[in-house]
Amino acid sequence: MEFKKPPDGGWGWVIVLASLFTQFLCYGSPLAVGVLYIEWLDAFGEGKGKTAWVGSLASGVGLLASLGCGLLYTATVTITCQYFDSRRGLALGLISTGSSIGLFIYAALQRLLIEFYGLDGCLLIVGALALNTLACGSLMRPLQSSDCTLPEKIALENVPGRYSIYNEKEKNLEENINILEKTYRGEETCKSTLASGDWKPESLLPKNPTTMAHTKETETYKKKVAERTYFCKQLAKRKWQLYKNYCEETVALFKNKVFSALFIAIFLFDIGGFPPSLLMEDVARSSNVKEEEFPMPLISIIGIMTAVGKLILGILADFKWINTLYLYVATLIIMSLALCAIPFAKSYVTLALLSGILGFLTGNWSIFPYVTTKTVGIEKLAHAYGILMFFAGLGNSLGPPIVGWFYDWTHTYDIAFYFSGFCVLLGGFILLLAALPSWDTCNKQLPKPAPATFLYKVASNSSNV
């Protein structure tokens, strides 16, 4: 299915605004969960590794809230890519700043709410604010495909026979007709008796009117049962074929080596890159940095710099001379170095500087959908992005507990962040090696031009002729 040409504007800007607010409301609190992490440590009195599961599950997979966030994120990214082509990088950069602005605002807001209403009251208010995503979702109008219009409710027999299951349609209809013919056998017998002339007037009249009515009801019931059975059988076959097609498409995606490397990279990136946003406040406390020295929460710094990074990287992605995949790999490699530098930061200034660098590089989320679209095409974006987001959520869930367990084991964050940096670096190199031959070979939509053949003709010879 091919979509209409993206309008690169118009209602697309409404989509961008609605998506921005959706990510603001959906991801602001989960990304600022580091503020709540400190409260959970004091409230539960458990180790850092076990307590980190609460925050990681809120931002990863496994909870009802994270399931809703995952669905919303994929929807906002997919519909934005449908509405924009030449300005896709800018549009994705704008909508992804919503989560970063949300991180910046919710970090301070949650502290204030905890101070006035306690931890439970804070969570109730944040949940109530998230209900506003319903209004944002009502503004999202899917872009219709170019080859068909949105169909009305149609009967099963009118569905195009593009699935192999409908090859048995005629046979099933014949079976259905045979069933119906059997129900009317009494009527055919009556007609043959009339044609032969061997009948009596009283033989055509029902001896009992109640029996005649019951016979008609039985015939109607059998007819409905036959129709419903046929419908359910065809529907079950169609659903099975759709599931089979989905599995085949998934296998085809993983045959693309760049896509396979991309899912490994995003998984390792979230294992190593997400813990700072959750644990940076506790890292400062473990480094004996007093809370009074904080002009601004470190999580807020990460949030505002992530917004800046998403916007700038999104704009860079629109330049034709910039290879977006290599740009994404560069952010991974630099981030790995910044993560390995965290153990050497012993003051608020150095922690704030590293938080800003990590936040800016985390802005590569704005170009990740762009890279995915270039890898698999716009038609398979929703399918591919859903798979990638599953592994990203899995990495979000595992990263903070692993870092917390390292601390519980060594009583320092040094080895934990060395491990985080190694994971991000490994993911970047795997993706780089997979993409080195040619970035354009990943884009299946662009046909390779045929080799040009040049014919040369000497002008003097043509003049002599």
Coordinates of C-alpha atoms in Angstrom, one line a residue, residues 17-401:
L17 CA 1.6 20.1 17.8
A18 CA -0.6 17.3 19.0
S19 CA 2.3 14.8 19.0
L20 CA 4.5 17.2 20.9
F21 CA 1.9 17.6 23.7
T22 CA 1.3 13.8 23.6
Q23 CA 4.9 13.1 24.3
F24 CA 5.1 15.9 26.9
L25 CA 2.2 14.4 28.9
C26 CA 3.2 10.8 28.3
Y27 CA 6.9 10.8 28.9
G28 CA 7.5 13.8 31.1
S29 CA 6.9 12.0 34.4
P30 CA 8.5 8.6 33.5
L31 CA 11.7 10.3 32.3
A32 CA 11.8 12.4 35.4
V33 CA 11.4 9.3 37.6
G34 CA 14.9 10.0 39.1
V35 CA 13.2 12.5 41.5
L36 CA 10.9 9.8 42.6
Y37 CA 13.7 7.3 42.8
I38 CA 15.2 9.1 45.8
E39 CA 11.9 9.1 47.6
W40 CA 11.5 5.3 46.9
L41 CA 14.9 4.6 48.3
D42 CA 13.9 6.3 51.6
A43 CA 10.4 4.9 51.6
F44 CA 11.2 1.2 50.8
G45 CA 14.6 0.9 52.4
E46 CA 15.7 -1.6 49.8
G47 CA 18.9 -1.8 47.7
K48 CA 19.5 0.4 44.7
G49 CA 19.2 -2.5 42.3
K50 CA 15.8 -3.7 43.5
T51 CA 14.5 -0.1 43.8
A52 CA 15.6 0.7 40.3
W53 CA 13.1 -1.8 39.0
V54 CA 10.3 0.6 39.8
G55 CA 11.6 3.4 37.8
S56 CA 12.9 1.2 34.9
L57 CA 9.5 -0.6 34.5
A58 CA 7.7 2.8 34.5
S59 CA 9.8 3.8 31.5
G60 CA 10.3 0.4 29.9
V61 CA 8.0 -2.5 29.5
G62 CA 5.9 -4.5 31.9
L63 CA 3.4 -2.0 33.3
L64 CA 0.1 -0.8 32.0
A65 CA 1.4 2.8 31.9
S66 CA 4.4 1.9 29.9
L67 CA 2.3 -0.1 27.5
G68 CA 0.2 3.0 26.8
C69 CA 3.3 5.2 26.4
G70 CA 4.7 2.8 23.9
L71 CA 1.6 2.8 21.8
L72 CA 1.4 6.6 21.9
Y73 CA 5.0 7.1 21.0
T74 CA 4.8 4.7 18.0
A75 CA 1.6 6.4 16.8
T76 CA 3.0 10.0 17.0
V77 CA 6.2 9.0 15.1
T78 CA 4.4 7.0 12.4
I79 CA 1.8 9.6 11.6
T80 CA 4.4 12.4 11.5
C81 CA 6.5 10.4 9.1
Q82 CA 3.5 10.0 6.8
Y83 CA 2.8 13.8 6.8
F84 CA 6.3 14.9 6.2
D85 CA 9.1 14.0 3.7
S86 CA 11.5 16.9 2.9
R87 CA 10.9 18.4 6.4
R88 CA 10.7 15.0 8.2
G89 CA 13.8 15.6 10.3
L90 CA 12.5 19.0 11.5
A91 CA 9.1 17.6 12.3
L92 CA 10.5 14.6 14.2
G93 CA 12.8 16.9 16.1
L94 CA 9.9 19.1 17.1
I95 CA 7.6 16.4 18.4
S96 CA 10.4 14.6 20.2
T97 CA 11.2 17.8 22.2
G98 CA 7.9 17.3 23.9
S99 CA 9.3 14.5 26.1
S100 CA 12.4 16.5 26.9
I101 CA 10.5 19.6 27.8
G102 CA 8.3 17.3 29.9
L103 CA 11.4 15.9 31.7
F104 CA 12.5 19.5 32.4
I105 CA 9.2 20.6 33.8
Y106 CA 8.1 17.4 35.5
A107 CA 11.4 17.2 37.4
A108 CA 10.7 20.4 39.2
L109 CA 6.9 19.9 39.3
Q110 CA 7.2 16.5 41.0
R111 CA 9.5 17.8 43.7
L112 CA 6.9 20.5 44.4
L113 CA 4.0 18.1 44.4
I114 CA 5.8 15.8 46.8
E115 CA 6.5 18.7 49.1
F116 CA 2.9 19.7 49.3
Y117 CA 0.9 16.5 48.8
G118 CA 3.4 13.6 49.4
L119 CA 4.4 10.8 47.1
D120 CA 1.0 9.3 46.7
G121 CA -0.7 12.7 46.0
C122 CA 2.0 13.5 43.4
L123 CA 1.4 10.3 41.5
L124 CA -2.4 10.9 41.5
I125 CA -2.0 14.4 40.0
V126 CA 0.5 13.3 37.4
G127 CA -1.9 10.5 36.3
A128 CA -4.8 13.0 36.0
L129 CA -2.6 15.2 33.8
A130 CA -1.9 12.3 31.5
L131 CA -5.6 12.1 30.6
N132 CA -5.2 15.1 28.4
T133 CA -3.6 12.8 25.8
L134 CA -7.2 11.9 24.8
A135 CA -7.7 15.4 23.4
C136 CA -4.4 15.2 21.5
G137 CA -5.3 11.9 20.0
S138 CA -8.6 13.3 18.6
L139 CA -6.6 15.7 16.4
M140 CA -4.6 13.0 14.6
R141 CA -6.1 12.2 11.2
P142 CA -4.4 9.4 9.3
L143 CA -3.2 10.1 5.8
Q144 CA -5.2 8.0 3.3
S145 CA -3.5 5.7 0.9
S146 CA -3.2 6.8 -2.7
D147 CA -4.9 3.7 -4.2
C148 CA -8.0 3.5 -2.1
T149 CA -10.3 5.5 0.1
L150 CA -11.4 4.7 3.6
P151 CA -14.1 2.0 3.1
E152 CA -17.4 1.8 4.8
K153 CA -18.5 -1.3 6.6
I154 CA -18.8 -4.0 4.0
A155 CA -19.9 -7.6 3.8
L156 CA -17.3 -10.4 3.8
E157 CA -18.1 -11.4 0.3
N158 CA -17.2 -7.9 -1.0
V159 CA -13.7 -8.0 0.4
P160 CA -11.1 -8.2 -2.4
G161 CA -9.8 -11.7 -3.0
R162 CA -6.1 -10.8 -2.5
Y163 CA -5.7 -13.5 0.1
S164 CA -5.3 -17.1 -0.9
I165 CA -8.0 -18.2 1.6
Y166 CA -10.7 -16.9 -0.8
N167 CA -9.8 -19.5 -3.4
E168 CA -12.1 -21.9 -1.5
K169 CA -15.0 -19.5 -1.5
E170 CA -17.0 -21.1 -4.4
K171 CA -16.7 -24.5 -2.8
N172 CA -17.9 -23.3 0.5
L173 CA -20.8 -21.5 -1.1
E174 CA -21.8 -24.7 -2.9
E175 CA -21.7 -26.6 0.4
N176 CA -23.8 -23.9 2.0
I177 CA -26.4 -24.1 -0.9
N178 CA -26.6 -27.9 -0.5
I179 CA -27.4 -27.4 3.2
L180 CA -30.1 -24.9 2.3
E181 CA -31.5 -27.2 -0.4
K182 CA -32.0 -30.0 2.1
T183 CA -34.1 -27.7 4.3
Y184 CA -36.4 -27.1 1.4
R185 CA -36.7 -30.8 0.4
G186 CA -40.3 -30.9 1.6
E187 CA -41.2 -28.0 -0.7
E188 CA -39.7 -29.8 -3.7
T189 CA -41.6 -33.0 -2.9
C190 CA -44.8 -31.0 -2.8
K191 CA -44.2 -29.5 -6.2
S192 CA -43.5 -32.9 -7.8
T193 CA -46.8 -34.2 -6.3
L194 CA -48.6 -31.4 -7.9
A195 CA -47.0 -32.0 -11.3
S196 CA -48.0 -35.7 -11.3
G197 CA -51.6 -34.9 -10.5
D198 CA -51.6 -37.6 -7.8
W199 CA -52.9 -35.4 -4.9
K200 CA -55.8 -34.7 -2.7
P201 CA -56.8 -31.3 -1.7
E202 CA -56.7 -32.2 2.0
S203 CA -53.1 -33.5 1.5
L204 CA -51.8 -29.9 0.8
L205 CA -53.4 -28.4 3.8
P206 CA -51.5 -28.7 7.0
K207 CA -53.2 -30.8 9.6
N208 CA -51.8 -28.6 12.3
P209 CA -51.0 -24.8 11.8
T210 CA -48.6 -24.9 14.7
T211 CA -46.5 -27.6 13.0
M212 CA -46.3 -25.5 9.8
A213 CA -45.1 -22.4 11.7
H214 CA -42.6 -24.5 13.6
T215 CA -41.2 -25.9 10.2
K216 CA -40.7 -22.3 8.9
E217 CA -38.9 -21.3 12.0
T218 CA -36.6 -24.3 11.7
E219 CA -35.8 -23.6 8.1
T220 CA -35.0 -19.9 9.0
Y221 CA -32.8 -21.0 11.9
K222 CA -30.9 -23.6 9.7
K223 CA -30.3 -20.9 7.1
K224 CA -28.9 -18.5 9.6
V225 CA -26.6 -21.2 11.1
A226 CA -25.2 -22.0 7.7
E227 CA -24.5 -18.4 6.9
R228 CA -22.9 -17.7 10.3
T229 CA -20.8 -20.8 10.1
Y230 CA -19.5 -19.8 6.6
F231 CA -18.8 -16.3 7.8
C232 CA -16.8 -17.4 10.9
K233 CA -14.8 -19.9 8.9
Q234 CA -13.8 -17.3 6.4
L235 CA -13.0 -14.8 9.1
A236 CA -10.8 -17.3 11.0
K237 CA -8.9 -18.1 7.8
R238 CA -8.4 -14.5 7.0
K239 CA -7.0 -13.7 10.5
W240 CA -4.7 -16.7 10.2
Q241 CA -3.4 -15.4 6.9
L242 CA -2.8 -12.0 8.3
Y243 CA -0.8 -13.4 11.2
K244 CA 1.2 -15.6 8.8
N245 CA 1.9 -12.5 6.6
Y246 CA 3.0 -10.6 9.7
C247 CA 5.5 -13.3 10.7
E248 CA 6.9 -13.5 7.1
E249 CA 7.3 -9.7 7.1
T250 CA 9.1 -9.8 10.4
V251 CA 11.5 -12.4 9.1
A252 CA 12.1 -10.3 6.0
L253 CA 13.0 -7.3 8.2
F254 CA 15.6 -9.2 10.1
K255 CA 17.2 -10.3 6.9
N256 CA 18.2 -6.7 6.4
K257 CA 21.5 -6.5 8.1
V258 CA 21.2 -2.8 8.9
F259 CA 17.9 -3.3 10.6
S260 CA 19.3 -6.3 12.6
A261 CA 22.2 -4.1 13.7
L262 CA 19.8 -1.3 14.5
F263 CA 17.8 -3.4 16.9
I264 CA 21.0 -4.5 18.7
A265 CA 22.3 -1.0 18.9
I266 CA 19.0 0.5 20.3
F267 CA 18.9 -2.4 22.9
L268 CA 22.4 -1.8 24.1
F269 CA 22.0 2.0 23.9
D270 CA 19.0 1.9 26.3
I271 CA 20.8 -0.5 28.7
G272 CA 23.7 1.9 29.0
G273 CA 22.2 5.3 28.1
F274 CA 19.0 5.4 30.2
P275 CA 20.4 4.9 33.7
P276 CA 21.8 8.5 34.0
S277 CA 18.4 10.0 33.7
L278 CA 17.2 7.8 36.6
L279 CA 20.3 7.7 38.8
M280 CA 22.1 11.0 38.3
E281 CA 20.5 12.5 41.4
D282 CA 21.7 9.5 43.5
V283 CA 25.1 9.7 41.8
A284 CA 25.4 13.3 43.1
R285 CA 24.4 12.2 46.6
S286 CA 26.9 9.3 46.5
S287 CA 29.6 11.8 45.5
N288 CA 28.8 13.8 48.6
V289 CA 27.4 16.7 46.6
K290 CA 25.0 18.6 48.9
E291 CA 21.5 19.3 47.6
E292 CA 21.9 22.9 48.6
E293 CA 24.6 23.2 45.9
F294 CA 22.1 22.4 43.2
P295 CA 21.0 25.6 41.4
M296 CA 19.1 23.3 39.1
P297 CA 18.3 19.6 39.3
L298 CA 20.6 17.5 37.2
I299 CA 17.6 15.7 35.6
S300 CA 16.3 19.1 34.5
I301 CA 19.6 19.8 32.8
I302 CA 19.4 16.5 31.0
G303 CA 15.9 17.3 29.9
I304 CA 16.5 20.8 28.5
M305 CA 19.7 19.7 26.7
T306 CA 17.9 16.7 25.3
A307 CA 15.3 19.1 23.8
V308 CA 18.1 21.2 22.3
G309 CA 19.8 18.0 20.9
K310 CA 16.6 16.7 19.4
L311 CA 15.9 19.9 17.6
I312 CA 19.5 20.5 16.3
L313 CA 20.0 16.8 15.2
G314 CA 16.6 16.8 13.6
I315 CA 17.5 19.9 11.5
L316 CA 20.8 18.3 10.6
A317 CA 19.1 15.2 9.3
D318 CA 17.3 17.3 6.6
F319 CA 20.6 18.3 5.0
K320 CA 21.3 16.1 1.9
W321 CA 25.0 16.0 2.5
I322 CA 24.8 14.6 6.0
N323 CA 24.5 10.8 6.3
T324 CA 21.9 10.4 9.1
L325 CA 23.0 6.8 9.9
Y326 CA 26.6 7.9 10.5
L327 CA 25.4 10.9 12.5
Y328 CA 23.5 8.5 14.7
V329 CA 26.5 6.3 15.2
A330 CA 28.6 9.3 16.1
T331 CA 26.2 10.2 18.9
L332 CA 26.5 6.7 20.3
I333 CA 30.3 6.7 20.3
I334 CA 30.6 10.1 21.9
M335 CA 27.9 9.2 24.5
S336 CA 29.9 6.1 25.5
L337 CA 32.9 8.3 26.3
A338 CA 30.8 10.7 28.4
L339 CA 29.4 7.7 30.4
C340 CA 32.9 6.5 31.1
A341 CA 33.8 10.0 32.4
I342 CA 31.0 10.0 35.1
P343 CA 33.1 8.2 37.7
F344 CA 35.7 11.0 37.5
A345 CA 33.1 13.8 38.2
K346 CA 33.2 14.7 41.9
S347 CA 31.5 18.1 41.9
Y348 CA 28.2 19.6 40.9
V349 CA 29.8 21.5 38.0
T350 CA 31.4 18.5 36.4
L351 CA 28.2 16.4 36.9
A352 CA 26.1 19.2 35.4
L353 CA 28.5 19.4 32.4
L354 CA 28.3 15.7 31.8
S355 CA 24.5 15.8 32.3
G356 CA 24.3 18.4 29.5
I357 CA 26.5 16.4 27.2
L358 CA 24.5 13.2 27.8
G359 CA 21.2 15.0 27.4
F360 CA 22.3 16.6 24.1
L361 CA 23.4 13.2 22.7
T362 CA 20.2 11.5 23.9
G363 CA 18.5 13.8 21.5
N364 CA 19.4 11.3 18.8
W365 CA 15.9 9.9 19.4
S366 CA 14.7 12.5 17.0
I367 CA 16.7 11.0 14.1
F368 CA 16.1 7.4 15.0
P369 CA 12.7 7.3 13.2
Y370 CA 14.4 9.0 10.3
V371 CA 17.1 6.2 10.2
T372 CA 14.5 3.5 10.5
T373 CA 12.5 5.0 7.6
K374 CA 15.5 5.1 5.4
T375 CA 16.3 1.5 6.3
V376 CA 12.9 -0.2 5.8
G377 CA 10.8 2.4 3.9
I378 CA 7.7 4.3 5.0
E379 CA 5.3 1.4 4.3
K380 CA 7.0 -0.9 6.9
L381 CA 7.8 1.9 9.4
A382 CA 5.0 1.1 11.8
H383 CA 5.9 -2.6 11.9
A384 CA 9.7 -2.1 12.1
Y385 CA 9.4 0.7 14.7
G386 CA 7.2 -1.4 16.9
I387 CA 9.8 -4.1 17.0
L388 CA 12.6 -1.6 17.7
M389 CA 10.6 0.1 20.5
F390 CA 10.0 -3.3 22.2
F391 CA 13.8 -3.9 22.4
A392 CA 14.3 -0.3 23.5
G393 CA 11.8 -0.7 26.3
L394 CA 13.4 -4.0 27.3
G395 CA 16.8 -2.1 27.5
N396 CA 15.2 0.6 29.6
S397 CA 13.9 -2.0 32.0
L398 CA 17.2 -3.8 32.4
G399 CA 19.7 -0.9 32.4
P400 CA 18.9 0.8 35.8
P401 CA 18.7 -2.4 37.8

